[in-house]
Short mmCIF file of C-alpha atoms in Angstrom, two decimals:
data_model
loop_
_atom_site.label_atom_id
_atom_site.label_comp_id
_atom_site.label_asym_id
_atom_site.label_seq_id
_atom_site.Cartn_x
_atom_site.Cartn_y
_atom_site.Cartn_z
CA PHE A 1 0.13 -18.58 -0.38
CA PHE A 2 -1.09 -21.54 1.52
CA LYS A 3 -1.87 -22.05 5.15
CA ASP A 4 -2.78 -24.67 7.46
CA LYS A 5 -3.06 -25.20 11.28
CA THR A 6 0.83 -24.79 11.56
CA GLY A 7 1.54 -21.96 9.42
CA SER A 8 2.06 -20.62 5.90
CA ILE A 9 3.93 -21.01 3.00
CA SER A 10 4.47 -19.69 -0.60
CA VAL A 11 3.53 -22.50 -3.23
CA ASN A 12 4.94 -22.33 -6.83
CA ARG A 13 2.70 -23.88 -9.19
CA ASP A 14 3.61 -26.12 -12.40
CA GLU A 15 -0.04 -26.86 -13.13
CA ARG A 16 -1.63 -23.38 -14.22
CA ASP A 17 -4.90 -24.49 -16.09
CA ILE A 18 -6.39 -25.37 -12.45
CA LYS A 19 -8.33 -22.40 -11.16
CA ILE A 20 -7.63 -21.54 -7.51
CA ARG A 21 -9.53 -19.20 -5.42
CA SER A 22 -8.73 -17.69 -2.15
CA GLY A 23 -10.68 -19.69 0.57
CA ASP A 24 -10.46 -23.05 -1.31
CA LEU A 25 -9.45 -26.11 0.52
CA VAL A 26 -6.76 -27.91 -1.36
CA ASP A 27 -4.48 -30.89 -1.27
CA ILE A 28 -1.02 -30.30 -2.56
CA GLU A 29 1.58 -32.71 -3.94
CA GLY A 30 4.94 -31.23 -4.22
CA ILE A 31 8.72 -30.97 -3.33
CA THR A 32 9.88 -28.38 -0.50
CA ASP A 33 12.67 -25.74 -1.95
CA PRO A 34 14.84 -23.28 0.05
CA GLY A 35 13.14 -20.37 -2.13
CA LEU A 36 14.88 -17.26 -3.02
CA PHE A 37 14.16 -15.77 0.62
CA ALA A 38 11.84 -18.14 2.54
CA PRO A 39 11.28 -21.60 2.12
CA THR A 40 8.70 -22.61 -0.56
CA ILE A 41 6.78 -25.58 -1.94
CA VAL A 42 7.10 -26.47 -5.76
CA ALA A 43 3.68 -27.86 -6.40
CA LYS A 44 3.50 -30.72 -8.92
CA HIS A 45 -0.32 -31.30 -8.55
CA ILE A 46 -3.24 -29.56 -6.63
CA ASN A 47 -6.60 -31.14 -6.15
CA VAL A 48 -9.41 -28.52 -4.64
CA ILE A 49 -11.22 -30.71 -2.11
CA GLY A 50 -13.83 -27.65 -1.01
CA SER A 51 -13.93 -24.48 0.43
CA ALA A 52 -13.20 -23.08 4.06
CA SER A 53 -13.44 -19.72 5.98
CA LEU A 54 -10.35 -17.56 5.65
CA PRO A 55 -8.51 -17.74 8.94
CA TYR A 56 -8.29 -14.88 11.66
CA ALA A 57 -5.76 -12.25 10.39
CA PRO A 58 -3.94 -10.74 13.40
CA LEU A 59 -3.46 -6.73 13.26
CA VAL A 60 0.42 -6.43 12.95
CA THR A 61 2.47 -3.50 13.07
CA PHE A 62 4.91 -2.25 10.10
CA SER A 63 7.87 -2.76 12.88
CA ARG A 64 6.70 -6.60 12.91
CA LEU A 65 6.67 -6.65 9.11
CA GLN A 66 10.36 -5.47 8.64
CA GLY A 67 12.89 -8.36 8.30
CA GLY A 68 10.49 -10.42 6.52
CA SER A 69 9.28 -12.68 9.57
CA GLU A 70 5.78 -12.69 8.56
CA ASP A 71 6.49 -13.74 5.10
CA SER A 72 3.65 -15.99 3.56
CA GLN A 73 1.52 -15.30 6.79
CA TRP A 74 -2.11 -14.11 6.57
CA VAL A 75 -1.98 -10.73 8.53
CA ALA A 76 -4.05 -7.29 8.50
CA VAL A 77 -2.54 -3.88 8.72
CA ARG A 78 -4.23 -0.52 9.39
CA GLY A 79 -3.30 2.67 7.90
CA THR A 80 -4.36 5.53 5.28
CA VAL A 81 -4.32 4.88 1.39
CA ARG A 82 -2.03 7.53 0.03
CA SER A 83 -2.28 6.20 -3.51
CA VAL A 84 -4.42 3.81 -5.72
CA ASP A 85 -3.03 2.36 -9.35
CA ILE A 86 -4.17 0.06 -11.33
CA VAL A 87 -1.02 -2.20 -12.72
CA LYS A 88 -0.40 -5.20 -14.62
CA MET A 89 1.45 -8.07 -12.64
CA TRP A 90 2.06 -11.70 -13.47
CA GLU A 91 -0.71 -11.55 -16.27
CA HIS A 92 -3.07 -10.03 -13.70
CA THR A 93 -4.42 -6.64 -13.45
CA VAL A 94 -4.55 -5.61 -9.88
CA ALA A 95 -5.36 -2.47 -7.74
CA SER A 96 -2.24 -1.48 -6.16
CA LEU A 97 -2.83 0.45 -2.96
CA LEU A 98 0.02 2.34 -1.02
CA VAL A 99 -1.09 2.34 2.79
CA ASP A 100 0.87 4.61 5.17
CA THR A 101 0.71 2.72 8.63
CA GLY A 102 2.28 5.83 10.45
CA ASN A 103 5.48 4.41 10.94
CA GLY A 104 6.30 2.72 7.31
CA GLN A 105 4.37 2.02 4.03
CA VAL A 106 3.07 -1.26 2.93
CA ARG A 107 1.83 -1.93 -0.71
CA GLY A 108 -1.55 -3.95 -0.90
CA LEU A 109 -2.21 -5.56 -4.21
CA VAL A 110 -5.74 -6.27 -4.68
CA LEU A 111 -6.65 -9.19 -7.00
CA GLU A 112 -10.43 -8.65 -7.50
CA TYR A 113 -12.35 -5.53 -7.33
CA SER A 114 -15.89 -4.80 -8.89
CA GLU A 115 -16.14 -1.46 -7.53
CA ASP A 116 -13.61 1.58 -8.24
CA PRO A 117 -10.71 1.14 -5.96
CA HIS A 118 -9.96 5.18 -6.36
CA SER A 119 -12.80 5.93 -3.96
CA LEU A 120 -10.21 4.30 -0.98
CA LEU A 121 -8.01 7.12 -1.60
CA ASP A 122 -7.29 9.13 1.97
CA ALA A 123 -9.27 6.49 3.83
CA VAL A 124 -8.27 4.72 6.78
CA ILE A 125 -8.39 0.98 6.12
CA GLU A 126 -7.70 -2.41 7.57
CA MET A 127 -6.58 -4.81 4.76
CA ARG A 128 -6.23 -8.68 5.19
CA GLY A 129 -3.68 -10.40 2.97
CA ALA A 130 -0.90 -12.91 2.64
CA CYS A 131 2.20 -10.95 3.42
CA GLY A 132 5.03 -11.39 0.51
CA THR A 133 8.40 -10.16 0.79
CA ALA A 134 10.70 -8.27 -1.85
CA PHE A 135 14.43 -9.09 -1.53
CA ASN A 136 17.98 -8.72 -3.22
CA ASP A 137 19.91 -11.28 -4.61
CA ARG A 138 21.84 -11.78 -1.26
CA ARG A 139 18.51 -12.82 0.22
CA GLN A 140 18.29 -9.73 2.25
CA PHE A 141 14.95 -8.00 3.02
CA VAL A 142 13.95 -4.94 0.97
CA SER A 143 10.23 -4.16 1.52
CA VAL A 144 6.96 -5.65 2.02
CA SER A 145 3.57 -6.12 0.08
CA LEU A 146 0.28 -7.53 1.15
CA PHE A 147 -1.64 -9.78 -1.40
CA VAL A 148 -5.28 -8.93 -1.12
CA PRO A 149 -7.85 -11.38 -2.71
CA SER A 150 -10.70 -8.95 -3.09
CA LEU A 151 -12.07 -5.55 -1.77
CA ASP A 152 -13.90 -7.69 0.48
CA SER A 153 -10.98 -8.28 2.38
CA ILE A 154 -10.72 -4.49 3.03
CA ARG A 155 -12.60 -2.56 5.80
CA VAL A 156 -12.91 1.23 5.72
CA THR A 157 -12.79 2.35 9.18
CA VAL A 158 -12.44 5.96 8.39
CA PRO A 159 -13.75 7.54 4.95
CA GLY A 160 -11.49 9.52 2.80
CA ASN A 161 -12.57 12.97 1.95
CA PRO A 162 -13.85 13.05 -1.47
CA ASP A 163 -12.94 16.94 -1.83
CA PRO A 164 -9.63 17.71 0.09
CA PHE A 165 -10.06 21.24 -0.90
CA ARG A 166 -12.55 21.68 1.82
CA SER A 167 -10.37 20.66 4.45
CA PRO A 168 -9.31 23.11 7.06
CA LEU A 169 -6.11 24.99 5.96
CA ARG A 170 -2.73 23.86 7.42
CA PRO A 171 0.17 26.40 8.06
CA LEU A 172 3.40 25.30 6.49
CA ASP A 173 5.23 25.24 9.76
CA SER A 174 2.71 22.76 11.40
CA LEU A 175 3.35 19.78 9.20
CA LEU A 176 4.58 16.69 10.73
CA ASN A 177 3.77 18.34 14.16
CA PHE A 178 3.09 15.97 17.00
CA ALA A 179 -0.09 14.18 16.94
CA ILE A 180 -1.87 11.54 19.38
CA ASP A 181 -3.20 9.81 16.43
CA ASN A 182 -0.23 9.27 14.02
CA ILE A 183 -2.47 7.92 11.12
CA PRO A 184 -1.71 10.58 8.49
CA ARG A 185 -4.36 11.86 6.51
CA ARG A 186 -4.75 14.43 3.42
CA ILE A 187 -3.97 17.79 4.19
CA LYS A 188 -4.52 21.16 2.21
CA VAL A 189 -1.88 24.05 2.24
CA ARG A 190 -1.69 27.33 0.36
CA GLY A 191 1.11 29.50 -0.84
CA THR A 192 2.51 31.45 -3.62
CA VAL A 193 4.09 29.70 -6.79
CA THR A 194 8.07 30.84 -6.73
CA TYR A 195 9.19 27.77 -8.95
CA GLN A 196 7.63 25.30 -11.30
CA SER A 197 8.78 22.00 -13.03
CA PRO A 198 5.46 21.03 -14.82
CA GLY A 199 4.81 17.25 -14.10
CA GLN A 200 7.52 16.79 -11.72
CA ASP A 201 7.13 19.58 -8.72
CA LEU A 202 6.68 22.98 -7.73
CA TYR A 203 7.76 25.54 -4.62
CA LEU A 204 4.90 27.49 -2.78
CA GLN A 205 6.00 30.15 -0.09
CA ASP A 206 3.40 31.49 2.49
CA LYS A 207 3.10 35.14 3.73
CA GLU A 208 5.57 34.27 6.68
CA GLN A 209 8.07 33.57 4.05
CA ARG A 210 8.04 29.85 4.65
CA GLY A 211 8.66 27.62 1.59
CA LEU A 212 7.51 24.12 0.98
CA LEU A 213 8.51 21.70 -1.97
CA VAL A 214 5.19 19.91 -3.63
CA TYR A 215 5.61 16.98 -5.50
CA THR A 216 3.04 16.77 -8.23
CA ALA A 217 2.36 15.22 -11.81
CA SER A 218 0.11 17.88 -12.72
CA LYS A 219 1.38 19.44 -16.23
CA ILE A 220 -0.86 22.57 -15.75
CA VAL A 221 1.46 25.46 -16.08
CA LEU A 222 1.26 27.93 -13.23
CA PRO A 223 2.38 31.53 -13.68
CA LEU A 224 5.06 32.59 -11.02
CA GLY A 225 3.43 34.61 -8.61
CA SER A 226 0.09 32.52 -8.77
CA LEU A 227 -1.67 31.76 -5.40
CA VAL A 228 -2.49 28.30 -5.11
CA GLU A 229 -3.77 25.53 -2.98
CA ALA A 230 -2.68 22.18 -3.00
CA ALA A 231 -3.59 18.98 -1.30
CA GLY A 232 -1.73 16.02 -0.43
CA PHE A 233 0.11 13.93 2.05
CA ALA A 234 2.77 15.44 4.38
CA ALA A 235 6.30 13.85 4.00
CA ASN A 236 9.84 13.91 5.16
CA GLY A 237 12.52 15.65 2.81
CA ALA A 238 15.77 15.83 2.90
CA TYR A 239 15.87 19.05 5.21
CA SER A 240 11.96 19.83 5.72
CA PRO A 241 8.63 18.60 5.34
#
């Protein structure tokens, strides 16, 4: 992604042997292309001429990202890290962060990380990156990701809870209730196991006969009737949280 004083655009490179890093000041020679969603540049030659400070990244809401109007722009988003995975993408191993902004989720793809990114789980962060749009074969907006150069482009505003089982217990009927701050955090619930598909999900029921579906990849077999605690993020189900 390339930015000058007038805006930002995605650049496809023919030359892959030139090492380019975030913050490099470059000259690009190429041709314009309509792209598969938004206009792009097909670069024939790229010359690194120096370095520059990364520009200011305005903090944007999820609704502003909807539709793809911020495609290729250098922006910042704020939210809670719901999951951290290490994935292979375009011959790079990147840290994939699922960030819940409170009214939508954004995928942050971190290229360089010298520290364990899993420490960001449950933290409220502000991350800066280039906005990339996922689209279908009809050039229609599907979802958005943020391409983040490194962990240096992430600022933790509220640290995550390293031991969620020390969190206060939440009654099952209090999930997704009104809150002044709609930034979601990881919570703890307790109930009796009434059904389980190991590696997929289980059902819990509390003393007030309220039930909850819990999605979990854990393959530990829990005998029916076991009293257990589960820590995770509340989400909308088809009929209930």
